[in-house]
Coordinates of C-alpha atoms in Angstrom, one line a residue:
Chain J
X48 CA 59.3 44.7 25.9
X49 CA 58.1 41.9 23.6
X50 CA 58.4 38.3 24.7
X51 CA 60.2 37.5 21.5
X52 CA 62.8 40.2 22.3
X53 CA 63.6 38.3 25.5
X54 CA 63.9 35.0 23.7
X55 CA 66.3 36.5 21.2
X56 CA 68.3 38.2 23.9
X57 CA 68.6 35.0 25.8
X58 CA 70.2 33.5 22.6
X59 CA 72.6 36.4 22.5
X60 CA 73.4 35.7 26.2
X61 CA 74.2 32.1 25.4
X62 CA 76.7 33.4 22.9
X63 CA 78.2 35.7 25.5
X64 CA 78.6 32.6 27.7
X65 CA 80.5 30.9 24.9
X66 CA 82.9 33.9 24.8
X67 CA 83.3 33.6 28.6
X68 CA 84.2 29.9 28.3
X69 CA 87.0 31.0 26.0
X70 CA 88.2 33.8 28.3
X71 CA 87.1 36.4 25.8
X72 CA 85.2 39.6 26.9
X73 CA 81.7 38.0 27.2
X74 CA 79.6 39.7 24.6
X75 CA 77.2 37.8 22.3
X76 CA 74.8 38.6 19.5
X77 CA 72.2 37.1 17.2
X78 CA 70.7 38.2 13.9
X79 CA 67.0 37.7 13.2
X80 CA 65.3 37.6 9.8
X81 CA 62.4 39.9 10.3
X82 CA 60.1 38.1 7.8
X83 CA 60.6 34.6 9.2
X84 CA 61.4 35.5 12.8
X85 CA 64.2 33.0 12.7
X86 CA 67.7 33.5 14.1
X87 CA 69.9 33.3 11.0
X88 CA 73.3 33.9 12.6
X89 CA 74.9 33.7 16.0
X90 CA 78.3 35.0 17.1
X91 CA 80.4 36.1 20.1
X92 CA 83.4 38.2 20.7
X93 CA 86.6 36.5 19.5
X94 CA 89.2 39.3 19.3
X95 CA 91.8 37.5 21.3
X96 CA 91.4 34.0 19.8
X97 CA 91.4 35.4 16.2
X98 CA 94.1 38.1 16.8
X99 CA 91.6 40.5 15.2
X100 CA 90.6 43.7 17.0
X101 CA 87.6 43.9 14.6
X102 CA 86.2 40.4 15.6
X103 CA 83.3 41.8 17.7
X104 CA 80.1 39.7 17.7
X105 CA 78.2 42.2 15.6
X106 CA 80.9 42.4 12.9
X107 CA 81.0 38.6 12.7
X108 CA 77.2 38.4 12.3
X109 CA 77.2 41.0 9.5
X110 CA 80.1 39.4 7.6
X111 CA 78.7 35.9 7.7
X112 CA 75.1 36.8 6.8
X113 CA 76.1 39.3 4.0
X114 CA 78.3 36.6 2.5
X115 CA 75.4 34.1 2.8
X116 CA 72.9 36.3 1.0
X117 CA 75.4 37.6 -1.5
X118 CA 75.0 41.3 -0.9
X119 CA 76.8 43.9 1.2
X120 CA 73.4 45.2 2.5
X121 CA 71.2 43.0 4.6
X122 CA 68.0 45.0 5.4
X123 CA 65.0 43.3 7.0
X124 CA 67.2 42.0 9.8
X125 CA 67.2 42.8 13.5
X126 CA 70.4 42.5 15.6
X127 CA 70.3 41.6 19.2
X128 CA 73.5 42.1 21.2
X129 CA 74.1 41.9 25.0
X130 CA 76.0 45.2 25.2
X131 CA 75.5 48.5 23.5
X132 CA 77.5 48.5 20.2
X133 CA 80.8 50.3 20.1
X134 CA 81.3 53.0 17.4
X135 CA 82.9 50.5 15.0
X136 CA 80.0 48.1 15.3
X137 CA 77.3 50.8 15.3
X138 CA 78.8 52.1 12.0
X139 CA 78.9 48.6 10.4
X140 CA 75.3 48.0 11.5
X141 CA 74.3 51.2 9.7
X142 CA 76.3 50.3 6.5
X143 CA 74.6 46.9 6.5
X144 CA 71.2 48.6 6.5
X145 CA 70.0 46.6 9.5
X146 CA 66.5 47.7 10.7
X147 CA 66.7 47.5 14.5
X148 CA 69.5 47.2 17.0
X149 CA 68.3 45.8 20.4
X150 CA 70.9 45.8 23.1
X151 CA 70.9 44.6 26.7
X152 CA 73.3 46.6 28.9
X153 CA 74.2 50.2 28.2
X154 CA 77.9 51.0 27.8
X155 CA 78.4 54.6 29.1
X156 CA 82.1 54.3 28.7
X157 CA 82.7 52.9 25.2
X158 CA 79.2 52.7 23.6
X159 CA 78.6 54.3 20.2
X160 CA 74.9 55.1 20.6
X161 CA 73.4 56.1 23.9
X162 CA 75.5 58.9 25.4
X163 CA 74.7 62.5 24.4
X164 CA 78.3 63.5 25.1
X165 CA 79.7 60.4 23.3
X166 CA 79.9 59.6 19.6
X167 CA 76.1 59.2 19.6
X168 CA 76.4 58.0 16.0
X169 CA 72.8 57.6 14.9
X170 CA 72.3 61.3 15.6
X171 CA 75.1 62.2 13.1
X172 CA 74.8 62.9 9.4
X173 CA 78.0 60.8 8.8
X174 CA 75.9 57.7 8.9
X175 CA 73.2 57.8 6.3
X176 CA 71.0 54.8 7.5
X177 CA 70.0 55.1 11.1
X178 CA 68.6 51.9 12.5
X179 CA 66.0 52.0 15.2
X180 CA 67.4 51.2 18.6
X181 CA 66.0 49.6 21.8
X182 CA 67.9 49.0 25.0
X183 CA 67.3 47.4 28.4
X184 CA 66.3 43.9 27.4
X185 CA 67.7 41.6 30.1
X186 CA 70.0 44.5 31.0
X187 CA 71.0 43.1 34.4
X188 CA 72.0 39.6 33.1
X189 CA 73.8 41.1 30.1
X190 CA 75.7 43.6 32.4
X191 CA 76.5 41.1 35.2
X192 CA 78.3 38.6 33.0
X193 CA 80.6 41.5 31.9
X194 CA 81.1 43.0 35.4
X195 CA 81.8 39.6 36.8
X196 CA 84.3 38.9 34.1
X197 CA 86.2 42.1 34.7
X198 CA 86.0 41.7 38.5
X199 CA 87.6 38.2 38.2
X200 CA 90.3 39.6 35.9
X201 CA 91.2 42.3 38.4
X202 CA 91.2 39.7 41.2
X203 CA 93.5 37.4 39.3
X204 CA 95.8 40.3 38.5
X205 CA 96.0 41.3 42.2
X206 CA 96.8 37.7 43.2
X207 CA 99.6 37.5 40.5
X208 CA 101.1 40.7 41.9
X209 CA 101.3 39.4 45.4
Chain V
X219 CA 104.9 67.2 4.7
X220 CA 107.6 64.6 4.7
X221 CA 108.9 63.1 1.4
X222 CA 108.3 59.7 2.8
X223 CA 104.7 60.5 3.5
X224 CA 104.2 61.3 -0.2
X225 CA 105.8 58.0 -1.2
X226 CA 103.6 56.0 1.2
X227 CA 100.5 57.9 0.0
X228 CA 101.4 57.2 -3.6
X229 CA 101.4 53.5 -2.7
X230 CA 97.9 54.0 -1.1
X231 CA 96.8 55.7 -4.4
X232 CA 98.0 52.7 -6.3
X233 CA 95.7 50.5 -4.2
X234 CA 92.8 53.0 -4.8
X235 CA 93.5 52.5 -8.6
X236 CA 93.2 48.7 -8.1
X237 CA 89.8 49.2 -6.5
X238 CA 88.8 51.5 -9.4
X239 CA 89.8 48.7 -11.9
X240 CA 87.3 46.4 -10.1
X241 CA 84.5 49.1 -10.1
X242 CA 84.8 49.5 -6.3
X243 CA 84.7 52.9 -4.6
X244 CA 88.4 53.8 -5.2
X245 CA 90.0 54.0 -1.7
X246 CA 93.4 52.5 -0.9
X247 CA 95.6 52.2 2.1
X248 CA 99.0 50.9 3.2
X249 CA 100.4 50.1 6.6
X250 CA 103.9 51.1 7.5
X251 CA 106.1 49.5 10.2
X252 CA 107.6 52.5 12.0
X253 CA 110.9 50.9 13.0
X254 CA 111.8 49.5 9.5
X255 CA 109.9 52.1 7.5
X256 CA 108.7 49.3 5.3
X257 CA 105.2 48.9 3.9
X258 CA 104.0 45.7 5.6
X259 CA 100.4 45.5 4.2
X260 CA 98.5 47.0 1.2
X261 CA 94.7 46.9 0.7
X262 CA 91.8 48.5 -1.2
X263 CA 88.1 48.8 -0.7
X264 CA 86.4 45.5 -1.7
X265 CA 82.9 45.8 -0.2
X266 CA 81.1 44.8 -3.4
X267 CA 83.3 42.0 -4.5
X268 CA 83.4 40.4 -1.1
X269 CA 79.8 41.1 -0.2
X270 CA 81.1 42.6 3.0
X271 CA 80.1 46.1 4.2
X272 CA 83.1 46.0 6.6
X273 CA 85.7 45.3 3.8
X274 CA 87.1 48.8 3.8
X275 CA 90.8 49.2 3.0
X276 CA 91.7 50.1 6.6
X277 CA 89.9 47.1 8.1
X278 CA 91.6 44.7 5.6
X279 CA 95.0 46.1 6.6
X280 CA 94.4 45.7 10.3
X281 CA 93.0 42.2 10.1
X282 CA 95.8 40.9 7.9
X283 CA 98.7 42.5 9.9
X284 CA 97.3 41.6 13.3
X285 CA 96.9 38.0 12.2
X286 CA 100.5 38.0 10.8
X287 CA 102.0 39.3 14.1
X288 CA 99.7 37.2 16.2
X289 CA 98.2 39.9 18.4
X290 CA 95.1 42.0 18.3
X291 CA 97.1 45.2 18.9
X292 CA 99.6 46.4 16.4
X293 CA 101.3 49.5 17.8
X294 CA 104.4 51.0 16.1
X295 CA 102.5 51.1 12.8
X296 CA 101.3 54.1 10.7
X297 CA 98.4 53.8 8.4
X298 CA 98.2 55.8 5.1
X299 CA 94.8 56.0 3.5
X300 CA 93.6 58.0 0.5
X301 CA 90.3 59.2 2.2
X302 CA 89.6 60.2 5.8
X303 CA 88.5 57.1 7.7
X304 CA 84.8 56.5 8.3
X305 CA 83.7 56.0 11.9
X306 CA 84.0 52.2 11.6
X307 CA 87.6 52.4 10.5
X308 CA 88.6 55.2 12.8
X309 CA 87.4 53.0 15.7
X310 CA 89.2 49.9 14.4
X311 CA 92.4 51.9 14.0
X312 CA 92.1 53.0 17.6
X313 CA 91.4 49.5 18.9
X314 CA 94.5 48.2 16.9
X315 CA 96.6 50.9 18.8
X316 CA 98.0 52.2 15.5
X317 CA 100.3 55.3 16.1
X318 CA 99.5 57.7 13.3
X319 CA 96.7 57.9 10.7
X320 CA 97.7 59.9 7.6
X321 CA 94.9 60.6 5.1
X322 CA 94.7 62.3 1.8
X323 CA 91.3 63.8 1.1
X324 CA 89.0 65.0 3.8
X325 CA 85.5 63.5 3.9
X326 CA 83.2 66.2 5.2
X327 CA 80.1 64.0 4.5
X328 CA 81.0 60.6 6.0
X329 CA 84.4 61.0 7.7
X330 CA 84.8 60.0 11.3
X331 CA 87.6 62.4 12.4
X332 CA 87.7 65.9 11.0
X333 CA 84.3 67.5 11.3
X334 CA 83.6 69.2 14.6
X335 CA 79.9 68.6 14.2
X336 CA 80.5 65.0 13.1
X337 CA 81.5 61.9 15.1
X338 CA 84.9 63.5 15.6
X339 CA 85.9 60.2 17.2
X340 CA 89.4 60.9 18.5
X341 CA 88.0 63.7 20.6
X342 CA 85.6 61.3 22.4
X343 CA 86.2 59.4 25.6
X344 CA 84.6 56.3 24.0
X345 CA 87.9 55.5 22.2
X346 CA 90.7 55.1 24.7
X347 CA 93.7 55.2 22.3
X348 CA 93.7 58.3 20.1
X349 CA 96.1 58.0 17.2
X350 CA 97.8 61.1 15.9
X351 CA 96.3 62.3 12.6
X352 CA 97.6 64.1 9.6
X353 CA 95.6 65.1 6.5
X354 CA 96.2 66.7 3.1
X355 CA 99.0 64.5 1.7
X356 CA 98.2 64.3 -2.1
X357 CA 94.7 65.5 -1.2
X358 CA 93.9 66.5 -4.8
X359 CA 94.9 63.2 -6.4
X360 CA 93.2 61.2 -3.6
X361 CA 90.0 63.3 -4.0
X362 CA 89.9 63.4 -7.8
X363 CA 90.0 59.6 -8.2
X364 CA 86.8 59.5 -6.0
X365 CA 85.0 62.5 -7.5
X366 CA 85.7 61.1 -11.1
X367 CA 84.4 57.7 -10.0
X368 CA 81.1 59.1 -8.7
X369 CA 80.8 61.5 -11.7
X370 CA 81.1 58.6 -14.1
X371 CA 78.5 56.6 -12.0
X372 CA 76.0 59.4 -12.2
X373 CA 76.7 59.8 -16.0
X374 CA 76.1 56.1 -16.6
X375 CA 72.9 56.2 -14.6
X376 CA 71.6 59.1 -16.6
X377 CA 72.4 57.3 -19.9
X378 CA 70.6 54.2 -18.7
X379 CA 67.5 56.2 -17.8
X380 CA 67.3 57.8 -21.3

């Protein structure tokens, strides 16, 4: 694990906390320009606020950066995200030609990449460009913010049912 | 094959032709409200024009309709698209809770649904909601507009290289 990877993932976690403050599923992401090492875009999940099931953090990053550089492909970028990308985001990351995807917590239930029995998308011919992947950076922190969020939701639901 | 399915797919083909006129990969789609039977959204592929690798016809439909109804889930809708959805769109369609996906041409290379050896997404636990699927409506017309587009692209490339 590189020290820089931790710094970038901390920035992604800050984004996840912004989602949490808005009562959105707390997932955050940042996009890093590989040549400068700078974070060029930051985003968090906003599906509820935007009434948009595609408004995941990764999709927001890709759309904003691609528009900024004026091309539908943005190679030479690395994407840091607190949770393993879902199949939708894993595909979009491939179409955007992003180099590396670094994620914190693994998502064995709904992830698009890690599970052999799952979509396991970067092992499939359907996606031409297969980004490098790396997992486990700040995995505990990235996972805890999510599990606490869902635990609180279940608790509130139980209270409301009483 | 229902007569109405053909009418809706013809509307999706009209959208594909709009993409063609803009030199975009010619794929079109429409969204149908199941209770009224009305087409409530129309879209075509615009990835190049918008500099957005996620600007597939299906994503555009989902985003616009979800915003219109003010919810991130739009059940009670059917989606007609000229080509088998890619893994990104197949996932977004599931997240939006769309009832049925009806597609024209099968995409054995990059499709997200039909190929056993491919992502075959609606057979995977990663996607909770699994829309019904139906393929083959106007498959020849939907496939031809695409194969002609790519044939012309290859021909233009060869001429440019001479």
